[in-house]
Short mmCIF file of C-alpha atoms and ligand atoms in Angstrom, two decimals:
data_model
loop_
_atom_site.label_atom_id
_atom_site.label_comp_id
_atom_site.label_asym_id
_atom_site.label_seq_id
_atom_site.Cartn_x
_atom_site.Cartn_y
_atom_site.Cartn_z
CA MET A 1 162.73 -54.78 -110.00
CA LYS A 2 163.91 -52.03 -107.69
CA LYS A 3 164.68 -53.13 -104.14
CA ILE A 4 164.10 -50.83 -101.19
CA GLN A 5 165.08 -50.97 -97.56
CA ILE A 6 162.05 -50.42 -95.36
CA ALA A 7 162.17 -49.44 -91.70
CA TYR A 8 159.84 -52.00 -90.18
CA GLU A 9 159.62 -52.12 -86.46
CA ARG A 10 158.66 -55.57 -85.25
CA PRO A 11 155.56 -55.40 -83.06
CA SER A 12 155.58 -56.72 -79.52
CA TYR A 13 155.24 -60.44 -78.85
CA ARG A 14 151.60 -60.00 -77.89
CA THR A 15 150.73 -58.11 -81.07
CA ARG A 16 152.57 -60.70 -83.16
CA GLU A 17 150.51 -63.44 -81.54
CA GLU A 18 147.31 -61.53 -82.33
CA LEU A 19 148.46 -60.97 -85.90
CA ASN A 20 149.13 -64.68 -86.25
CA GLU A 21 145.58 -65.34 -85.12
CA LEU A 22 144.24 -62.83 -87.62
CA ARG A 23 146.35 -64.42 -90.37
CA THR A 24 145.10 -67.89 -89.48
CA ASN A 25 141.49 -66.69 -89.49
CA ILE A 26 141.96 -65.24 -92.96
CA GLN A 27 143.50 -68.50 -94.18
CA PHE A 28 140.49 -70.39 -92.86
CA CYS A 29 138.20 -68.13 -94.91
CA GLY A 30 139.44 -70.23 -97.83
CA ASP A 31 142.27 -70.25 -100.34
CA ASP A 32 140.18 -68.21 -102.77
CA LYS A 33 140.52 -65.23 -100.43
CA LYS A 34 143.74 -63.73 -101.61
CA VAL A 35 142.95 -60.13 -102.55
CA ILE A 36 141.91 -58.31 -99.38
CA VAL A 37 141.03 -54.65 -98.94
CA ILE A 38 141.51 -53.06 -95.54
CA THR A 39 139.10 -50.32 -94.63
CA SER A 40 137.51 -48.57 -91.66
CA CYS A 41 134.64 -46.24 -90.81
CA THR A 42 136.63 -43.17 -89.83
CA PRO A 43 140.22 -41.94 -90.30
CA GLY A 44 143.06 -43.03 -88.06
CA GLU A 45 141.65 -46.33 -86.82
CA GLY A 46 144.75 -48.26 -87.87
CA LYS A 47 144.27 -49.47 -91.47
CA THR A 48 147.77 -48.67 -92.66
CA LYS A 49 149.42 -50.15 -89.60
CA THR A 50 147.30 -53.30 -89.87
CA ALA A 51 147.96 -53.58 -93.63
CA ILE A 52 151.73 -53.38 -93.10
CA ASN A 53 151.78 -55.77 -90.13
CA LEU A 54 149.51 -58.31 -91.80
CA SER A 55 151.56 -58.25 -95.01
CA VAL A 56 154.78 -58.88 -93.11
CA SER A 57 153.08 -61.61 -91.12
CA PHE A 58 152.04 -63.44 -94.32
CA ALA A 59 155.52 -62.97 -95.82
CA GLU A 60 157.00 -64.56 -92.70
CA LEU A 61 154.76 -67.54 -93.37
CA GLN A 62 156.61 -68.01 -96.69
CA LYS A 63 153.80 -66.42 -98.72
CA ASN A 64 154.48 -64.07 -101.61
CA VAL A 65 152.78 -60.85 -100.66
CA LEU A 66 152.05 -57.60 -102.43
CA LEU A 67 151.07 -54.65 -100.26
CA ILE A 68 149.24 -51.97 -102.23
CA ASP A 69 148.87 -48.45 -100.90
CA ALA A 70 145.60 -47.43 -102.53
CA ASP A 71 144.95 -44.47 -100.26
CA MET A 72 145.79 -41.99 -102.99
CA ARG A 73 144.22 -39.14 -101.06
CA LYS A 74 146.69 -39.28 -98.23
CA SER A 75 149.55 -41.63 -98.93
CA VAL A 76 151.59 -41.94 -95.74
CA MET A 77 153.08 -45.34 -96.35
CA PRO A 78 156.49 -44.27 -97.73
CA LYS A 79 157.06 -42.00 -94.74
CA ARG A 80 155.81 -44.66 -92.33
CA LEU A 81 158.32 -47.11 -93.77
CA GLY A 82 161.19 -44.64 -93.79
CA ILE A 83 161.23 -44.14 -97.56
CA ASP A 84 162.11 -40.61 -98.65
CA GLY A 85 159.87 -40.47 -101.65
CA ILE A 86 159.03 -42.60 -104.61
CA ASP A 87 159.19 -41.69 -108.27
CA GLU A 88 156.36 -43.81 -109.54
CA GLY A 89 153.40 -45.41 -107.82
CA LEU A 90 149.79 -46.48 -108.26
CA SER A 91 148.52 -43.05 -109.32
CA HIS A 92 151.21 -42.82 -112.03
CA PHE A 93 150.35 -46.26 -113.36
CA LEU A 94 146.59 -45.73 -113.31
CA SER A 95 146.91 -42.43 -115.12
CA GLY A 96 149.02 -44.07 -117.81
CA GLN A 97 152.28 -42.39 -116.91
CA CYS A 98 154.38 -45.48 -116.32
CA ALA A 99 154.43 -49.25 -116.72
CA LEU A 100 153.33 -51.53 -113.91
CA ALA A 101 156.79 -53.10 -113.78
CA ASP A 102 158.26 -49.73 -112.76
CA THR A 103 155.99 -49.36 -109.74
CA VAL A 104 156.30 -52.59 -107.77
CA MET A 105 159.26 -52.75 -105.42
CA ALA A 106 160.92 -55.60 -103.61
CA THR A 107 161.83 -54.98 -99.98
CA ASN A 108 164.40 -56.15 -97.47
CA ILE A 109 161.67 -58.38 -96.02
CA PRO A 110 161.81 -61.58 -98.07
CA ARG A 111 158.70 -62.20 -100.22
CA LEU A 112 157.19 -58.78 -99.45
CA HIS A 113 156.69 -56.45 -102.40
CA ILE A 114 155.11 -52.99 -102.19
CA LEU A 115 153.25 -50.80 -104.64
CA PHE A 116 153.15 -47.29 -103.18
CA GLY A 117 150.34 -44.84 -103.87
CA GLY A 118 152.32 -42.29 -105.84
CA VAL A 119 151.47 -38.62 -105.82
CA VAL A 120 148.22 -37.42 -104.30
CA VAL A 121 145.70 -37.02 -107.11
CA PRO A 122 142.47 -35.01 -107.39
CA ASN A 123 140.50 -37.91 -108.87
CA PRO A 124 141.34 -41.15 -107.00
CA THR A 125 137.78 -42.50 -107.30
CA GLU A 126 137.92 -42.22 -111.07
CA LEU A 127 141.33 -43.91 -111.27
CA LEU A 128 140.27 -46.73 -108.97
CA SER A 129 137.10 -47.32 -111.01
CA SER A 130 139.12 -47.76 -114.19
CA GLU A 131 139.51 -50.98 -116.11
CA ARG A 132 143.25 -50.53 -115.63
CA PHE A 133 142.87 -51.07 -111.88
CA SER A 134 140.80 -54.26 -112.29
CA SER A 135 143.14 -55.78 -114.84
CA MET A 136 146.14 -54.85 -112.71
CA LEU A 137 144.70 -56.87 -109.82
CA GLU A 138 143.94 -59.77 -112.16
CA SER A 139 147.55 -59.90 -113.29
CA PHE A 140 148.82 -59.72 -109.70
CA ARG A 141 146.63 -62.69 -108.77
CA GLU A 142 148.85 -64.85 -110.99
CA VAL A 143 151.98 -63.82 -109.12
CA TYR A 144 151.17 -63.40 -105.44
CA ASP A 145 149.65 -65.55 -102.71
CA TYR A 146 148.18 -62.52 -100.96
CA ILE A 147 147.47 -58.98 -102.09
CA ILE A 148 146.72 -56.65 -99.20
CA ILE A 149 145.21 -53.29 -100.17
CA ASP A 150 145.30 -50.33 -97.81
CA SER A 151 142.57 -47.81 -98.55
CA ALA A 152 140.76 -44.69 -97.36
CA PRO A 153 138.03 -44.83 -94.67
CA LEU A 154 134.72 -45.96 -96.15
CA GLY A 155 132.64 -43.85 -93.80
CA LEU A 156 134.18 -40.81 -95.50
CA VAL A 157 134.81 -41.62 -99.18
CA VAL A 158 133.66 -44.34 -101.55
CA ASP A 159 137.12 -45.46 -102.70
CA SER A 160 137.29 -48.69 -100.73
CA SER A 161 133.90 -49.90 -101.91
CA ILE A 162 135.08 -49.30 -105.48
CA ILE A 163 138.24 -51.28 -104.76
CA ALA A 164 136.17 -53.87 -102.89
CA LYS A 165 134.32 -55.09 -105.98
CA ASP A 166 137.62 -56.40 -107.41
CA THR A 167 138.70 -58.10 -104.21
CA ASP A 168 137.82 -61.35 -102.44
CA GLY A 169 136.81 -59.64 -99.22
CA ALA A 170 137.33 -56.78 -96.82
CA LEU A 171 138.83 -56.49 -93.40
CA LEU A 172 137.23 -53.79 -91.30
CA VAL A 173 139.53 -52.14 -88.79
CA ILE A 174 137.67 -50.62 -85.87
CA GLU A 175 139.29 -48.54 -83.20
CA SER A 176 138.08 -49.65 -79.82
CA GLY A 177 135.55 -47.27 -78.30
CA LYS A 178 135.63 -44.82 -81.19
CA VAL A 179 132.95 -45.78 -83.68
CA LYS A 180 129.21 -45.96 -83.23
CA TYR A 181 127.52 -49.29 -83.92
CA ARG A 182 125.24 -47.68 -86.51
CA LEU A 183 128.16 -46.39 -88.58
CA VAL A 184 129.76 -49.84 -88.56
CA GLN A 185 126.50 -51.30 -89.85
CA GLU A 186 126.36 -48.65 -92.55
CA VAL A 187 129.90 -49.36 -93.72
CA LYS A 188 129.24 -53.10 -93.65
CA ARG A 189 126.17 -52.51 -95.84
CA LYS A 190 128.19 -50.41 -98.28
CA LEU A 191 130.68 -53.25 -98.68
CA GLU A 192 127.93 -55.78 -99.18
CA THR A 193 126.27 -53.54 -101.77
CA ALA A 194 129.60 -53.58 -103.59
CA ASP A 195 129.27 -57.37 -103.51
CA CYS A 196 132.18 -57.70 -101.13
CA SER A 197 132.01 -59.93 -98.10
CA VAL A 198 133.39 -58.72 -94.82
CA LEU A 199 135.96 -61.37 -93.98
CA GLY A 200 136.41 -60.06 -90.52
CA VAL A 201 136.70 -57.25 -88.09
CA VAL A 202 139.89 -56.18 -86.40
CA LEU A 203 139.30 -54.39 -83.16
CA ASN A 204 142.32 -52.14 -82.82
CA LYS A 205 143.90 -50.06 -80.08
CA VAL A 206 142.35 -52.12 -77.37
CA ASP A 207 143.30 -51.26 -73.85
CA HIS A 208 143.96 -54.81 -72.75
CA LYS A 209 144.17 -53.86 -69.10
CA LYS A 210 140.63 -52.48 -69.16
CA ASN A 211 138.96 -54.91 -71.52
CA ARG A 212 140.53 -58.28 -70.95
CA GLY A 213 138.72 -60.90 -72.99
CA TYR A 214 135.65 -58.78 -73.54
CA TYR A 215 135.91 -57.37 -77.02
CA SER A 216 136.82 -60.45 -79.00
CA LYS A 217 133.74 -62.14 -77.58
CA TYR A 218 131.53 -59.17 -78.32
CA TYR A 219 132.60 -58.87 -81.92
CA GLY A 220 132.46 -62.59 -82.53
CA LYS A 221 128.84 -62.46 -81.51
CA GLU A 222 127.89 -59.28 -83.31
CA TYR A 223 129.18 -60.37 -86.67
CA GLY A 224 127.87 -63.90 -86.61
CA SER A 225 129.59 -67.23 -86.74
CA LYS A 226 130.92 -66.92 -90.28
CA LYS A 227 132.86 -63.82 -89.42
CA TYR A 228 135.50 -63.72 -86.81
CA GLY A 229 136.29 -61.33 -84.07
CA SER A 230 139.87 -60.54 -83.43
CA TYR A 231 141.44 -58.05 -81.17
CA TYR A 232 144.78 -56.80 -82.13
CA GLY A 233 147.24 -54.17 -81.14
CA ASP A 234 148.07 -52.86 -77.78
CA LEU A 235 148.12 -49.25 -76.80
CA ALA A 236 151.33 -49.98 -74.95
CA ASP A 237 152.71 -50.85 -78.37
CA LYS A 238 152.30 -47.29 -79.62
CA GLU A 239 154.34 -46.59 -82.67
CA LYS A 240 156.94 -43.84 -82.48
CA GLU A 241 156.41 -41.33 -85.25
N1 ATP B 301 147.32 -51.00 -82.31
C1 ATP B 301 147.80 -49.78 -82.21
N2 ATP B 301 148.37 -49.38 -81.07
C2 ATP B 301 148.84 -48.13 -80.95
N3 ATP B 301 148.83 -47.20 -81.92
C3 ATP B 301 148.27 -47.55 -83.08
C4 ATP B 301 147.73 -48.85 -83.29
N4 ATP B 301 147.24 -48.90 -84.56
C5 ATP B 301 147.47 -47.69 -85.10
N5 ATP B 301 148.08 -46.87 -84.23
C6 ATP B 301 148.48 -45.48 -84.45
O1 ATP B 301 147.32 -44.75 -84.81
C7 ATP B 301 147.62 -43.81 -85.85
C8 ATP B 301 146.74 -44.10 -87.05
O2 ATP B 301 147.10 -45.36 -87.58
P1 ATP B 301 147.05 -45.64 -89.13
O3 ATP B 301 147.76 -44.60 -89.90
O4 ATP B 301 147.46 -47.05 -89.35
O5 ATP B 301 145.49 -45.46 -89.35
P2 ATP B 301 144.70 -45.35 -90.69
O6 ATP B 301 143.37 -45.99 -90.45
O7 ATP B 301 145.49 -45.88 -91.81
O8 ATP B 301 144.54 -43.78 -90.84
P3 ATP B 301 144.01 -42.98 -92.13
O9 ATP B 301 142.52 -43.15 -92.16
O10 ATP B 301 144.42 -41.57 -91.82
O11 ATP B 301 144.68 -43.57 -93.31
C9 ATP B 301 149.11 -43.96 -86.13
O12 ATP B 301 149.80 -43.00 -85.39
C10 ATP B 301 149.42 -45.36 -85.65
O13 ATP B 301 150.76 -45.48 -85.27
MG1 MG B 302 146.04 -45.05 -93.65
#
């Protein structure tokens, strides 16, 4: 297996604490929740950042983790992690151009493997609906403790609800103050129609100074006792790009 060096910037202490809480909440959803798709209502709410941080957080807990970049419409993960370009990724595998073994990469973070998206393709929905995708996830289940799948925003394209049917649950990333309640409900319904439970909601980019203690309570209430509310990420923590 090819090993790559990723440029991962450790989040602040506060964000790490919040990630630990998120990780613990996911663990308490049950040990049958190991394949998790990360989605959102609109673009740019923080799915990719959350997917990377959560994957590293699980790896640090001695779990074997595979991070899959399934946003084949706009794959930014290699650049985000300081990788120049990759030869073969998910789109190559799903279109039958390479073997699965050639696509998964080990990283400098122990126990964290990554499957990048590959080249941008015109037909991601078709590729993600294929039997190849489902059986790929089945085979990964045998190998990894957690499989975290980054995807495209569900308010915009159907990809993540297609992915969702093969997963054990979804994590909905919501940017604080950006998305209307009705759109969140719509996206939640789309996931449930795909027979995918919403494991939780991550409220991202919270201005802690303005909203101390408010949002986690609000979300906990809105999504009922089975779901959890978690706030995560600090604007002061803004990533340099
Ligand atoms: N908690 C946070 N604090 C500060 N900046 C953040 C936070 N989360 C994400 N960002 C920034 O917001 C931008 C969008 O984040 P990201 O790429 O993770 O979103 P996304 O939901 O994956 O977007 P897309 O829908 O385009 O794939 C990035 O510049 C990222 O660095
Ligand atoms: Mg993204």
